[in-house]
Short mmCIF file of C-alpha atoms in Angstrom, two decimals:
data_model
loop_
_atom_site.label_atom_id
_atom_site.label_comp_id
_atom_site.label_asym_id
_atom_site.label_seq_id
_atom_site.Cartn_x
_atom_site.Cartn_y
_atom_site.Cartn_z
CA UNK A 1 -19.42 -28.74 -26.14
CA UNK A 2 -16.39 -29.06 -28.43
CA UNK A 3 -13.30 -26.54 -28.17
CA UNK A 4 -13.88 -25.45 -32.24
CA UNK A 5 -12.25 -21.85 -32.89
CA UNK A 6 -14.56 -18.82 -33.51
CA UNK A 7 -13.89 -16.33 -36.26
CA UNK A 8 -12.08 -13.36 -36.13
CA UNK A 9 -14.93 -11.04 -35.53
CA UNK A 10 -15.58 -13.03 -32.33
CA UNK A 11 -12.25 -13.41 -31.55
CA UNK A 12 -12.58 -10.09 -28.89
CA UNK A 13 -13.61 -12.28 -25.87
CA UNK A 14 -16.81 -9.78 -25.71
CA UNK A 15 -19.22 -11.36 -23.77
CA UNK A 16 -16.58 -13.61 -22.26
CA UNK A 17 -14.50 -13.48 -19.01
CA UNK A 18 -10.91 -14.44 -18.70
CA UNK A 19 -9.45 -17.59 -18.58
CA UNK A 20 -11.58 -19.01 -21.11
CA UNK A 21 -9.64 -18.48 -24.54
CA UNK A 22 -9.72 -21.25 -27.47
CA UNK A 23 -7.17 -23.42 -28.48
CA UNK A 24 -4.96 -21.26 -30.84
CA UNK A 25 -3.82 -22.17 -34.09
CA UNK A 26 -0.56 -21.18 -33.02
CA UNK A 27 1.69 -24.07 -31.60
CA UNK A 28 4.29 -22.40 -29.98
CA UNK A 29 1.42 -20.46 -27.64
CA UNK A 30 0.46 -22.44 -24.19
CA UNK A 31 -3.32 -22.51 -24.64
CA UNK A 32 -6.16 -23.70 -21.86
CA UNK A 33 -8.06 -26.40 -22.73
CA UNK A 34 -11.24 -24.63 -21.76
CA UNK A 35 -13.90 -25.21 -24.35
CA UNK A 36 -15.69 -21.85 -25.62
CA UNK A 37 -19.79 -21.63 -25.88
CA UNK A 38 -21.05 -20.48 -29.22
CA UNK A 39 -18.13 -21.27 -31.23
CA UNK A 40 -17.14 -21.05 -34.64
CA UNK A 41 -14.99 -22.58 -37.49
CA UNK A 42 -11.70 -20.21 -37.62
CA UNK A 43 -11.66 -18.13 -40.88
CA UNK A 44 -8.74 -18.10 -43.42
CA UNK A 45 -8.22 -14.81 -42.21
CA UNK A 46 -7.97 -15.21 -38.09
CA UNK A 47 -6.11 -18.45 -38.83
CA UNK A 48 -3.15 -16.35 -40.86
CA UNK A 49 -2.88 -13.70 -38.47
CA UNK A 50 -2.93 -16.02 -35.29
CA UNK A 51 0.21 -17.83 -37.23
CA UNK A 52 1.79 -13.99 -37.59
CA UNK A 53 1.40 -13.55 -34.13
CA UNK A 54 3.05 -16.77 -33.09
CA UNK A 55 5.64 -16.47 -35.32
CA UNK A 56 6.15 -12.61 -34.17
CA UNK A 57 6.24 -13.64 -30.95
CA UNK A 58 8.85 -16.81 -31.17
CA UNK A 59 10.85 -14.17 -33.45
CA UNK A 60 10.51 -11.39 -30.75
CA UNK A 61 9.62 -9.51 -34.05
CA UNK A 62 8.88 -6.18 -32.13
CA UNK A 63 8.07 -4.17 -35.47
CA UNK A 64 5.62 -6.76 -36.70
CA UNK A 65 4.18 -7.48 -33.15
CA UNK A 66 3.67 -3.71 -33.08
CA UNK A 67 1.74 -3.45 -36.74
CA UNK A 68 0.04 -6.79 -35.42
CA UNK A 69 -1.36 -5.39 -32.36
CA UNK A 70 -2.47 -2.28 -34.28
CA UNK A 71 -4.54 -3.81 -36.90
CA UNK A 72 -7.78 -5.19 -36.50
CA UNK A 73 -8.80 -6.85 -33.99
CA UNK A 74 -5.18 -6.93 -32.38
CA UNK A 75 -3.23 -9.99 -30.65
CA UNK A 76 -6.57 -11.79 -31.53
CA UNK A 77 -6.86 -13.45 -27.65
CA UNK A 78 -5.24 -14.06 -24.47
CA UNK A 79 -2.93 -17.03 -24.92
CA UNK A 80 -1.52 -15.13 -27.59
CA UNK A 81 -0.67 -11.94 -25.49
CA UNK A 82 0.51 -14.04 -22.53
CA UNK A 83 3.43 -13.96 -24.66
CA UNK A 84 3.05 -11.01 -26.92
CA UNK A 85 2.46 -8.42 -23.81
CA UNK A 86 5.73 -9.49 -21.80
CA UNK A 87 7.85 -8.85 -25.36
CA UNK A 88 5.99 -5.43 -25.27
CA UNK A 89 6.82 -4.14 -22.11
CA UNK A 90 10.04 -5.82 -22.07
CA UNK A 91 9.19 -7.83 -18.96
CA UNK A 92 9.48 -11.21 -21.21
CA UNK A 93 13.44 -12.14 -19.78
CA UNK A 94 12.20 -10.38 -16.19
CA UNK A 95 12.28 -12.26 -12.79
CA UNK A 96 12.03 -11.21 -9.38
CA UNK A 97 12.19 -14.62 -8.08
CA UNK A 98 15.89 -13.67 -7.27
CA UNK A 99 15.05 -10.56 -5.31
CA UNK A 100 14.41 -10.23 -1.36
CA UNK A 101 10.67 -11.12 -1.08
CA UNK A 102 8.43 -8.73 -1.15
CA UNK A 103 6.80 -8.87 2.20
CA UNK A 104 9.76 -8.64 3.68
CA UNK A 105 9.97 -5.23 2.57
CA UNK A 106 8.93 -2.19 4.39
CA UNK A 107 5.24 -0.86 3.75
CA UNK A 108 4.29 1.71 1.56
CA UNK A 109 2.66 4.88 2.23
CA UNK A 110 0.13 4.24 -0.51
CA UNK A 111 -0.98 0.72 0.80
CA UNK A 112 -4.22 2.40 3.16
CA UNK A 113 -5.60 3.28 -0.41
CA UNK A 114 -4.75 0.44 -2.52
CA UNK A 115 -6.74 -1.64 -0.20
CA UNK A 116 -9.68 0.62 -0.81
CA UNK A 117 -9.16 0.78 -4.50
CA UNK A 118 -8.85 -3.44 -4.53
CA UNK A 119 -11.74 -4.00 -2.78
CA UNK A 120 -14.00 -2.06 -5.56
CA UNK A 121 -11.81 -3.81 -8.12
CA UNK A 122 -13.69 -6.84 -10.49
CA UNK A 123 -16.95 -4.92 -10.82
CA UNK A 124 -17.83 -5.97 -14.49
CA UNK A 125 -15.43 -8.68 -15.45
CA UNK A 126 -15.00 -11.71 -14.87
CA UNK A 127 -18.69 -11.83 -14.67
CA UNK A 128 -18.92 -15.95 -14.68
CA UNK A 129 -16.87 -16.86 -10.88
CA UNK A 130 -17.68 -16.92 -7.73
CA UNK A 131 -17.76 -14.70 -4.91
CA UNK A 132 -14.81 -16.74 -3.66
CA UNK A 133 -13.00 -16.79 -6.67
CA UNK A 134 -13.20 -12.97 -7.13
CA UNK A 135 -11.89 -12.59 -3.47
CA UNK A 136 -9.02 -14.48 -4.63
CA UNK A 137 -8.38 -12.33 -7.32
CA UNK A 138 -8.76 -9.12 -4.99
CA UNK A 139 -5.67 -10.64 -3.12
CA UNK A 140 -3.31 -11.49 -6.14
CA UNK A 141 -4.14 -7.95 -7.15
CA UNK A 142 -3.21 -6.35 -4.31
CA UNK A 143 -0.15 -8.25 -3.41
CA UNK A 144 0.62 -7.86 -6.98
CA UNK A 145 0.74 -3.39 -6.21
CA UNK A 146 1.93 -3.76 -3.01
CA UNK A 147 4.84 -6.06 -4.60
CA UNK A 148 5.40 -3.15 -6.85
CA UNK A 149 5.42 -0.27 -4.75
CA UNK A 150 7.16 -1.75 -2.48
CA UNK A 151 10.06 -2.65 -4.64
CA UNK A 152 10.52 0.70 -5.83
CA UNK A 153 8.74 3.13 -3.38
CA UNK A 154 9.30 6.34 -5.07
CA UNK A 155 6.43 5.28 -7.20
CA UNK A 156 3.16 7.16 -6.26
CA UNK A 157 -0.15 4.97 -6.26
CA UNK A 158 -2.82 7.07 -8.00
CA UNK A 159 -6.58 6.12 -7.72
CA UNK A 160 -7.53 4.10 -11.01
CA UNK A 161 -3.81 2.49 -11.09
CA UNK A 162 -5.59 -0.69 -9.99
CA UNK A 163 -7.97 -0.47 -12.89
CA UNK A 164 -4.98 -0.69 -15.28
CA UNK A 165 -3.20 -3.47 -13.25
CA UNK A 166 -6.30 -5.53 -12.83
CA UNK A 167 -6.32 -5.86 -16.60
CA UNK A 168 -2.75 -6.68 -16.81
CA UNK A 169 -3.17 -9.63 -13.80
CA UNK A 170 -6.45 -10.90 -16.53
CA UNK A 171 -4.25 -11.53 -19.14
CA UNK A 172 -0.90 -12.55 -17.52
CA UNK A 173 -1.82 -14.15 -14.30
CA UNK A 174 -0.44 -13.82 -10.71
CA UNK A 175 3.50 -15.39 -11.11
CA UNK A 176 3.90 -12.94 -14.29
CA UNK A 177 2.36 -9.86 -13.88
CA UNK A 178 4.49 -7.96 -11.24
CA UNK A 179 7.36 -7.67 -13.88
CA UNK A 180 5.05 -6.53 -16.02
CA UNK A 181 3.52 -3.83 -13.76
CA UNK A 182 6.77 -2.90 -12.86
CA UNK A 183 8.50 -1.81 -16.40
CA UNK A 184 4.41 -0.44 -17.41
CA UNK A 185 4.71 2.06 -14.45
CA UNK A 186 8.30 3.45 -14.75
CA UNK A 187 8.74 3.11 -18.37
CA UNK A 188 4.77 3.73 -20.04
CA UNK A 189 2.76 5.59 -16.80
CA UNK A 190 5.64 6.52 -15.21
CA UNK A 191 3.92 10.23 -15.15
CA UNK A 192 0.76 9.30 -13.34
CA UNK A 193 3.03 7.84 -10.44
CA UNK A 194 4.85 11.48 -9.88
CA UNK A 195 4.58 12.79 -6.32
CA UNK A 196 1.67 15.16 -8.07
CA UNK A 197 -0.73 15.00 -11.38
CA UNK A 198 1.44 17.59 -12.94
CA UNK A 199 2.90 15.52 -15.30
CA UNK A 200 -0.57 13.81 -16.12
CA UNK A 201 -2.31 17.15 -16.85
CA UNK A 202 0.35 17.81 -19.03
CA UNK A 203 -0.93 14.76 -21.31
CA UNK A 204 -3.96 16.04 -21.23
CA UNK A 205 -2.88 19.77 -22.63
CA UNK A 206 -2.05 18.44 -25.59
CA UNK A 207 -5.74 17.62 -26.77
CA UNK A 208 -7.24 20.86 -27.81
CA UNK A 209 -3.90 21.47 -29.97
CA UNK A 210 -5.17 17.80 -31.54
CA UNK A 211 -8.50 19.27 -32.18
CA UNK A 212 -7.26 22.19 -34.04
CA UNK A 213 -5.16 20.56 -36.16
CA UNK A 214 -8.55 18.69 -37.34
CA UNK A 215 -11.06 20.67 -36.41
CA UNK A 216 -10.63 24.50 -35.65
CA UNK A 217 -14.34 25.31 -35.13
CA UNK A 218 -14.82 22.23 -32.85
CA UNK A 219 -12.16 23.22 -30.71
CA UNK A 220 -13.48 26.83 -30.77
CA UNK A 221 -16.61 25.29 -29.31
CA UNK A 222 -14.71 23.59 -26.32
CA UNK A 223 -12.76 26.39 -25.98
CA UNK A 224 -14.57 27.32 -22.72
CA UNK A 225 -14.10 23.54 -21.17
CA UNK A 226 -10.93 22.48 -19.34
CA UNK A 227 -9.65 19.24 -20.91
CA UNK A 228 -9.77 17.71 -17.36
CA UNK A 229 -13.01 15.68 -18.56
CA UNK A 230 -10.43 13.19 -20.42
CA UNK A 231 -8.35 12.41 -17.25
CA UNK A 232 -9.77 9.06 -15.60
CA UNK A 233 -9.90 7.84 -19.24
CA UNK A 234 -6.33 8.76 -19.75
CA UNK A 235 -5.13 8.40 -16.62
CA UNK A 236 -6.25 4.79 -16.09
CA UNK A 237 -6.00 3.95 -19.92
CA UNK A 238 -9.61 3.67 -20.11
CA UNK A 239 -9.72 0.51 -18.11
CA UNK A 240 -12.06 2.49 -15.59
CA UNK A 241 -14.37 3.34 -18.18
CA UNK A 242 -14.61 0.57 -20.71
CA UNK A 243 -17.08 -1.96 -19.28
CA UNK A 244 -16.46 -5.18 -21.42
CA UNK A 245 -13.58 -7.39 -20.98
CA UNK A 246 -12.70 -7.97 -24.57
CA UNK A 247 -12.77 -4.51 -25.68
CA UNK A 248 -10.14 -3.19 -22.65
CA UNK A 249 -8.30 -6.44 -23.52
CA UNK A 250 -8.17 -5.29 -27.52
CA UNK A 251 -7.50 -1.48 -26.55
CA UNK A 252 -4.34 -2.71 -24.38
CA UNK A 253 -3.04 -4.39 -27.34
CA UNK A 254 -2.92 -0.81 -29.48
CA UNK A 255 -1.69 1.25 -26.13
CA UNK A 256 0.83 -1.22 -25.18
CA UNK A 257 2.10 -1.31 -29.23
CA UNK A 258 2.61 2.09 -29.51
CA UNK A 259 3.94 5.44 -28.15
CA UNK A 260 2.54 6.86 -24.35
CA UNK A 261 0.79 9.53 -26.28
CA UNK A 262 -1.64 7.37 -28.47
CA UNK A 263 -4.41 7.76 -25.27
CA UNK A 264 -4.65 10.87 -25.97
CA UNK A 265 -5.03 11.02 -29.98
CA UNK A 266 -7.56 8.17 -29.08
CA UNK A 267 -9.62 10.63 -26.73
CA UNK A 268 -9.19 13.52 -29.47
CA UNK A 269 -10.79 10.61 -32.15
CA UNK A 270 -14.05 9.85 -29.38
CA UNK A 271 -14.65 13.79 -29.36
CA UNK A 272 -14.37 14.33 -33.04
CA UNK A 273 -16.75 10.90 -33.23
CA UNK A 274 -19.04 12.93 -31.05
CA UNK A 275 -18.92 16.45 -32.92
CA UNK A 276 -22.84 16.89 -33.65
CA UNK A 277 -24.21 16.02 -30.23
CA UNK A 278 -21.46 18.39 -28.74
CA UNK A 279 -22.22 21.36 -31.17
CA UNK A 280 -26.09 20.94 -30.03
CA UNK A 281 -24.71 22.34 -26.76
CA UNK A 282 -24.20 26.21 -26.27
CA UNK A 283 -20.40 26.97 -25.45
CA UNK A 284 -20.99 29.21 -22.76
CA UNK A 285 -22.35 25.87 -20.88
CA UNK A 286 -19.16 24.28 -19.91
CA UNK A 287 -20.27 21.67 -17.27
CA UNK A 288 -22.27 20.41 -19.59
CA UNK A 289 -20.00 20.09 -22.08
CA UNK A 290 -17.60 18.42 -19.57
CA UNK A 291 -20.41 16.47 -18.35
CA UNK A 292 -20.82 14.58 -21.47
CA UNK A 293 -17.44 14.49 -22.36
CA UNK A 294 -16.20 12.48 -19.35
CA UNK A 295 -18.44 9.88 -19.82
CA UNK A 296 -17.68 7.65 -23.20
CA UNK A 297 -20.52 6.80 -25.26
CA UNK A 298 -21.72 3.53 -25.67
CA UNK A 299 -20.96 1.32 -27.40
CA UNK A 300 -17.64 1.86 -28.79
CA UNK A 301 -17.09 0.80 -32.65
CA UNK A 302 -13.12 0.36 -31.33
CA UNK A 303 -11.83 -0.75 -34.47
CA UNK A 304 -12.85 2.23 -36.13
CA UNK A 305 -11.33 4.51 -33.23
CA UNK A 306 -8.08 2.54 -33.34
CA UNK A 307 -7.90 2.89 -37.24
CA UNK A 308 -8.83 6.60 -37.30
CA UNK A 309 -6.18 7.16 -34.31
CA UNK A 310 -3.45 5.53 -36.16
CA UNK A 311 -4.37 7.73 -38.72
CA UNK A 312 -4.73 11.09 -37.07
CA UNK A 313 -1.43 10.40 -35.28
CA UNK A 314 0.22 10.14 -38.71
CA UNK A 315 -1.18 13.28 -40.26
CA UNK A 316 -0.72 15.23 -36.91
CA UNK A 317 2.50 13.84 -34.66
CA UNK A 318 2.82 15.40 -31.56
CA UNK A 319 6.05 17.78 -33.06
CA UNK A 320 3.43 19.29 -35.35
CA UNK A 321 1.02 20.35 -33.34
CA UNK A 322 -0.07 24.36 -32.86
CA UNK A 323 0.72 26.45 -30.05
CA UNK A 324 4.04 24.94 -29.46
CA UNK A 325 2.40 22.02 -27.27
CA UNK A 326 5.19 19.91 -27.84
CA UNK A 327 8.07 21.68 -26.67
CA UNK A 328 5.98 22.17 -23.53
CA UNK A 329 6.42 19.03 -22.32
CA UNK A 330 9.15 18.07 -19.83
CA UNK A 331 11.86 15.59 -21.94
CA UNK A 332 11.83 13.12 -18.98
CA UNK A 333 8.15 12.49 -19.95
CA UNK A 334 6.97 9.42 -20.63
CA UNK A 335 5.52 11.36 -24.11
CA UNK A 336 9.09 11.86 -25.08
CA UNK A 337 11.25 8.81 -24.20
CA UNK A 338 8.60 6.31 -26.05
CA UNK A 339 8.38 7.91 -29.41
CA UNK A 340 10.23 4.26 -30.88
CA UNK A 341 7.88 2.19 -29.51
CA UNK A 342 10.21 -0.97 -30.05
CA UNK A 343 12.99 0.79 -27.96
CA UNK A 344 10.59 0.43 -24.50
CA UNK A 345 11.22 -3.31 -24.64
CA UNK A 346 14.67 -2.44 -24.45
CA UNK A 347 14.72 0.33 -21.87
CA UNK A 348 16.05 -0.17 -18.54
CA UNK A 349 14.62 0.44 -14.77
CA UNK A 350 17.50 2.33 -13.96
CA UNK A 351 16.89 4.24 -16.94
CA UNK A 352 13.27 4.92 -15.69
CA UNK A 353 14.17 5.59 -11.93
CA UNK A 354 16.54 8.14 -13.23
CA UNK A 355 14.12 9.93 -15.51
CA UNK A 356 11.37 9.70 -12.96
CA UNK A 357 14.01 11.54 -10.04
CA UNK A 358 15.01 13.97 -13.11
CA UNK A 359 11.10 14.83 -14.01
CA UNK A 360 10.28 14.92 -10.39
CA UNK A 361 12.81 17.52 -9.64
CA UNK A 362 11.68 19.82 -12.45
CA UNK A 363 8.30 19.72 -11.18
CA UNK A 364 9.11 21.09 -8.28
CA UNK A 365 11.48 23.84 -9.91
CA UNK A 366 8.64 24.63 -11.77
CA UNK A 367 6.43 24.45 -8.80
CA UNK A 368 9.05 27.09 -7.09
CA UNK A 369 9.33 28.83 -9.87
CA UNK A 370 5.45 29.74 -10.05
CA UNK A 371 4.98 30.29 -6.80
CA UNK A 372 7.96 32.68 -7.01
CA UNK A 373 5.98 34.73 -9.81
CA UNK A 374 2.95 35.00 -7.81
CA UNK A 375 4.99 36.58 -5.11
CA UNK A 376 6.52 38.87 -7.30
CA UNK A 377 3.08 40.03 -8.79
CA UNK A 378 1.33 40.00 -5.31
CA UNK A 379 3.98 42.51 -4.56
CA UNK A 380 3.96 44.41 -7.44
CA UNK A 381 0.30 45.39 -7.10
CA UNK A 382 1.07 46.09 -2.45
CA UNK A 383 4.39 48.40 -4.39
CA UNK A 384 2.78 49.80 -7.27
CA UNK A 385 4.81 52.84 -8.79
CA UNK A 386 5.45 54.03 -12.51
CA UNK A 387 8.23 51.43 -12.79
CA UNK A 388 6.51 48.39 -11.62
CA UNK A 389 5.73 46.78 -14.59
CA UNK A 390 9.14 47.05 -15.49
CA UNK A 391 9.84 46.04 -12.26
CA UNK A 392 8.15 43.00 -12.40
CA UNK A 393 9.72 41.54 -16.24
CA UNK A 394 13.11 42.47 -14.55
CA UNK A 395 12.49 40.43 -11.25
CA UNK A 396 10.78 37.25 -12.78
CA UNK A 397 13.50 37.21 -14.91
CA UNK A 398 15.94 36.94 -12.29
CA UNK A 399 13.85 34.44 -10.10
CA UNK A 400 13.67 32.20 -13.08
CA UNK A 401 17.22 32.51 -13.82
CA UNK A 402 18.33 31.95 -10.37
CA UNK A 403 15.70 29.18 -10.04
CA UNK A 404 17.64 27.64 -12.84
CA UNK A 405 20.80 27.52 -11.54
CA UNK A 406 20.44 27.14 -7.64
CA UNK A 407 18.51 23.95 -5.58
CA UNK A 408 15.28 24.59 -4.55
CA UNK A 409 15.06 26.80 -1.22
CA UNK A 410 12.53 27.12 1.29
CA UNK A 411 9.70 29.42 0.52
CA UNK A 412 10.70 31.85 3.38
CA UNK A 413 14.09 32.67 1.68
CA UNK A 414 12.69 32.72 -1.32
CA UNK A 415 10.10 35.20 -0.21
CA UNK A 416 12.53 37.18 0.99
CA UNK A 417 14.97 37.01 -1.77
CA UNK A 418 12.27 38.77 -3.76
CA UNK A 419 11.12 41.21 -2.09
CA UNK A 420 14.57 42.80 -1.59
CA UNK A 421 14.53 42.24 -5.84
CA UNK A 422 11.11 44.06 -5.85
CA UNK A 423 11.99 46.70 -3.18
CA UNK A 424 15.12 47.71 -5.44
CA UNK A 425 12.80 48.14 -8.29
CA UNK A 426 9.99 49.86 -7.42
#
């Protein structure tokens, strides 16, 4: 079979495993000599915007790699984001060659369940190797996470982190992924790898303020549900969810393009796709609600999602949205610190350790802080007099305050400390 070019409409791999991409158009782009079943003569149109992504990429044109990857049908195919990813994520000048090797490094808590996780990895693509070849893959994915967390163990291995990495070791391969991983998870998912899913949940508060903005009366409806039915999809940037290889390939393009929050505008864009069969179910049945809203429909017109979350994202930034959902979030988040997405490439690890130590210690403020204020109300209602409630204001106000300004204290001093505030006030 000859190695002729498909056209851009075919260009998504769909129906294809990895490793077999056509020869780009693009001569600057290393591309496999693997010929490609049912192919096509390229169209005017894939031909020019192959040659824009070359050219982005031997420019390191971030801004039109970024408006590249957004449009349809993204970075086109995988020889071209072997080069366009690493300029993403900033991993393109990386190398750990120089470093201590990894296995000479001390094991990480996490590495019990990352075996786990890596042995239920592969499940839908590739769907064209061997059993043997797939067990090689299960080892260059783990020892690419265990290369990771063990260079910078105060990264937390979350289940469906493999899911996202597994994509990432697709495109890039075995020698260039673990830079890659590395800058994704403390610069882009740095909040899923927090000590807790805090941070994650936070994400996930934002999407019924993203609702309202477009649809009060929809939101009304899901009032009643939790948003917890988007986490695996937003926690594992829908690789756990999205069967076919070319679609979680295409969607990568978009996330990796453009600001940590986009996963959740593109959740807010599925629901609003799905606003008819939702409203056929009564409000005051939640789990049914959540159950279907958990699971994405099939099949996914992702073009159309992408396009209508670029769009809802401009009419609605996060700063605008209702119920000040914004300012909620911490300013170490990941949320915050990619709003340029061109700056990421530029960001450093140390600049990501410290923000993840920073966001890490206000969780647990907050965390004390919390379990301070159930203290105080527990003992409010054991100590209720005519000047509890006033009490109460006075004495949260003083744990948060001294929270504030003092390190975090063991919950028996702090239990004490407030119920010498409460016994003074009531």
């Amino acid at each position: 079979m000859s190695a002729s070019q498909s056209s851009l409409s075919d260009l998504d791999h769909k129906g294809r495993g990895p490793g077999e991409e056509k020869p780009s158009a693009a001569p600057t782009i290393e591309v496999p000599s693997l010929p490609l079943p049912d192919s096509r003569p390229l169209s005017p149109a894939a031909a020019e915007k192959i040659a824009q992504i070359a050219d982005a990429c031997t420019n390191e044109d971030l801004r039109a790699l970024i408006d590249l990857a957004t449009t349809k049908d993204g970075l086109v195919e995988d020889s071209l984001r072997r080069t366009a990813w690493p300029l993403l994520l900033g991993s393109n000048n990386s190398s750990l060659d120089d470093q201590v090797p990894w296995t000479s490094l001390p094991p990480h808590r996490d590495e019990d369940q990352v075996k786990l996780d890596v042995n239920r990895s592969f499940v839908y693509y590739p769907n064209n190797e061997s059993d043997k070849q797939l067990d090689k893959r299960k080892r260059e994915l783990s020892n690419v996470i265990t290369e990771v967390l063990r260079r910078h163990p105060i990264l937390c291995y979350f289940q469906g982190y493999h899911d996202i990495v597994q994509v990432i070791l697709l495109v890039l391969g075995a020698k260039h992924s673990p830079a890659a991983v590395t800058r994704l998870s403390l610069l882009r998912i740095r909040d899923f790898m927090l000590p807790s899913l805090d941070a994650a949940i936070s994400h996930l508060h934002l999407l019924h303020p993203i609702l309202d903005t477009v649809d009060p009366a929809l939101r009304e409806h899901l009032s009643h549900t939790q948003p917890f039915f988007a986490l695996a999809a937003t926690l594992t940037l829908y690789a756990h969810d999205i069967q076919e290889y070319g679609d979680i390939a295409r969607l990568f393009d978009f996330f990796l393009a453009r600001e940590a929050v986009i996963p959740v505008y593109f959740f807010a864009v599925v629901v609003l796709a799905r606003k008819d069969e939702l409203l056929e179910i009564p409000p005051d049945e939640p789990e049914m609600l959540h159950s279907i809203l958990c699971k994405l429909p099939k099949p996914l017109d992702l073009e159309l999602l992408i396009s209508n979350t670029t769009s809802l994202f401009d009419r609605h930034p996060p700063k605008s949205l209702s119920y000040r959902a914004w300012s909620r979030v911490s300013s170490y988040s990941v949320l915050k610190t990619t709003q340029i997405p061109s700056s990421v490439a530029k960001q450093t690890l140390e600049e990501g350790n410290t923000l993840f130590s920073k966001q890490e210690v206000e969780m647990r403020r907050a965390k004390a802080i919390q379990k301070a204020v159930n203290n105080v109300k527990r003992q409010a209602w054991l100590y209720r007099r005519p000047a509890g409630a006033f009490g109460l204001a006075v004495a949260v106000g003083l744990v948060a305050w001294w929270l504030g300004k003092s390190p975090i204290t063991g919950a028996g001093r702090l239990s004490e400390s407030l119920r010498k505030i409460m016994a003074f006030f009531v």
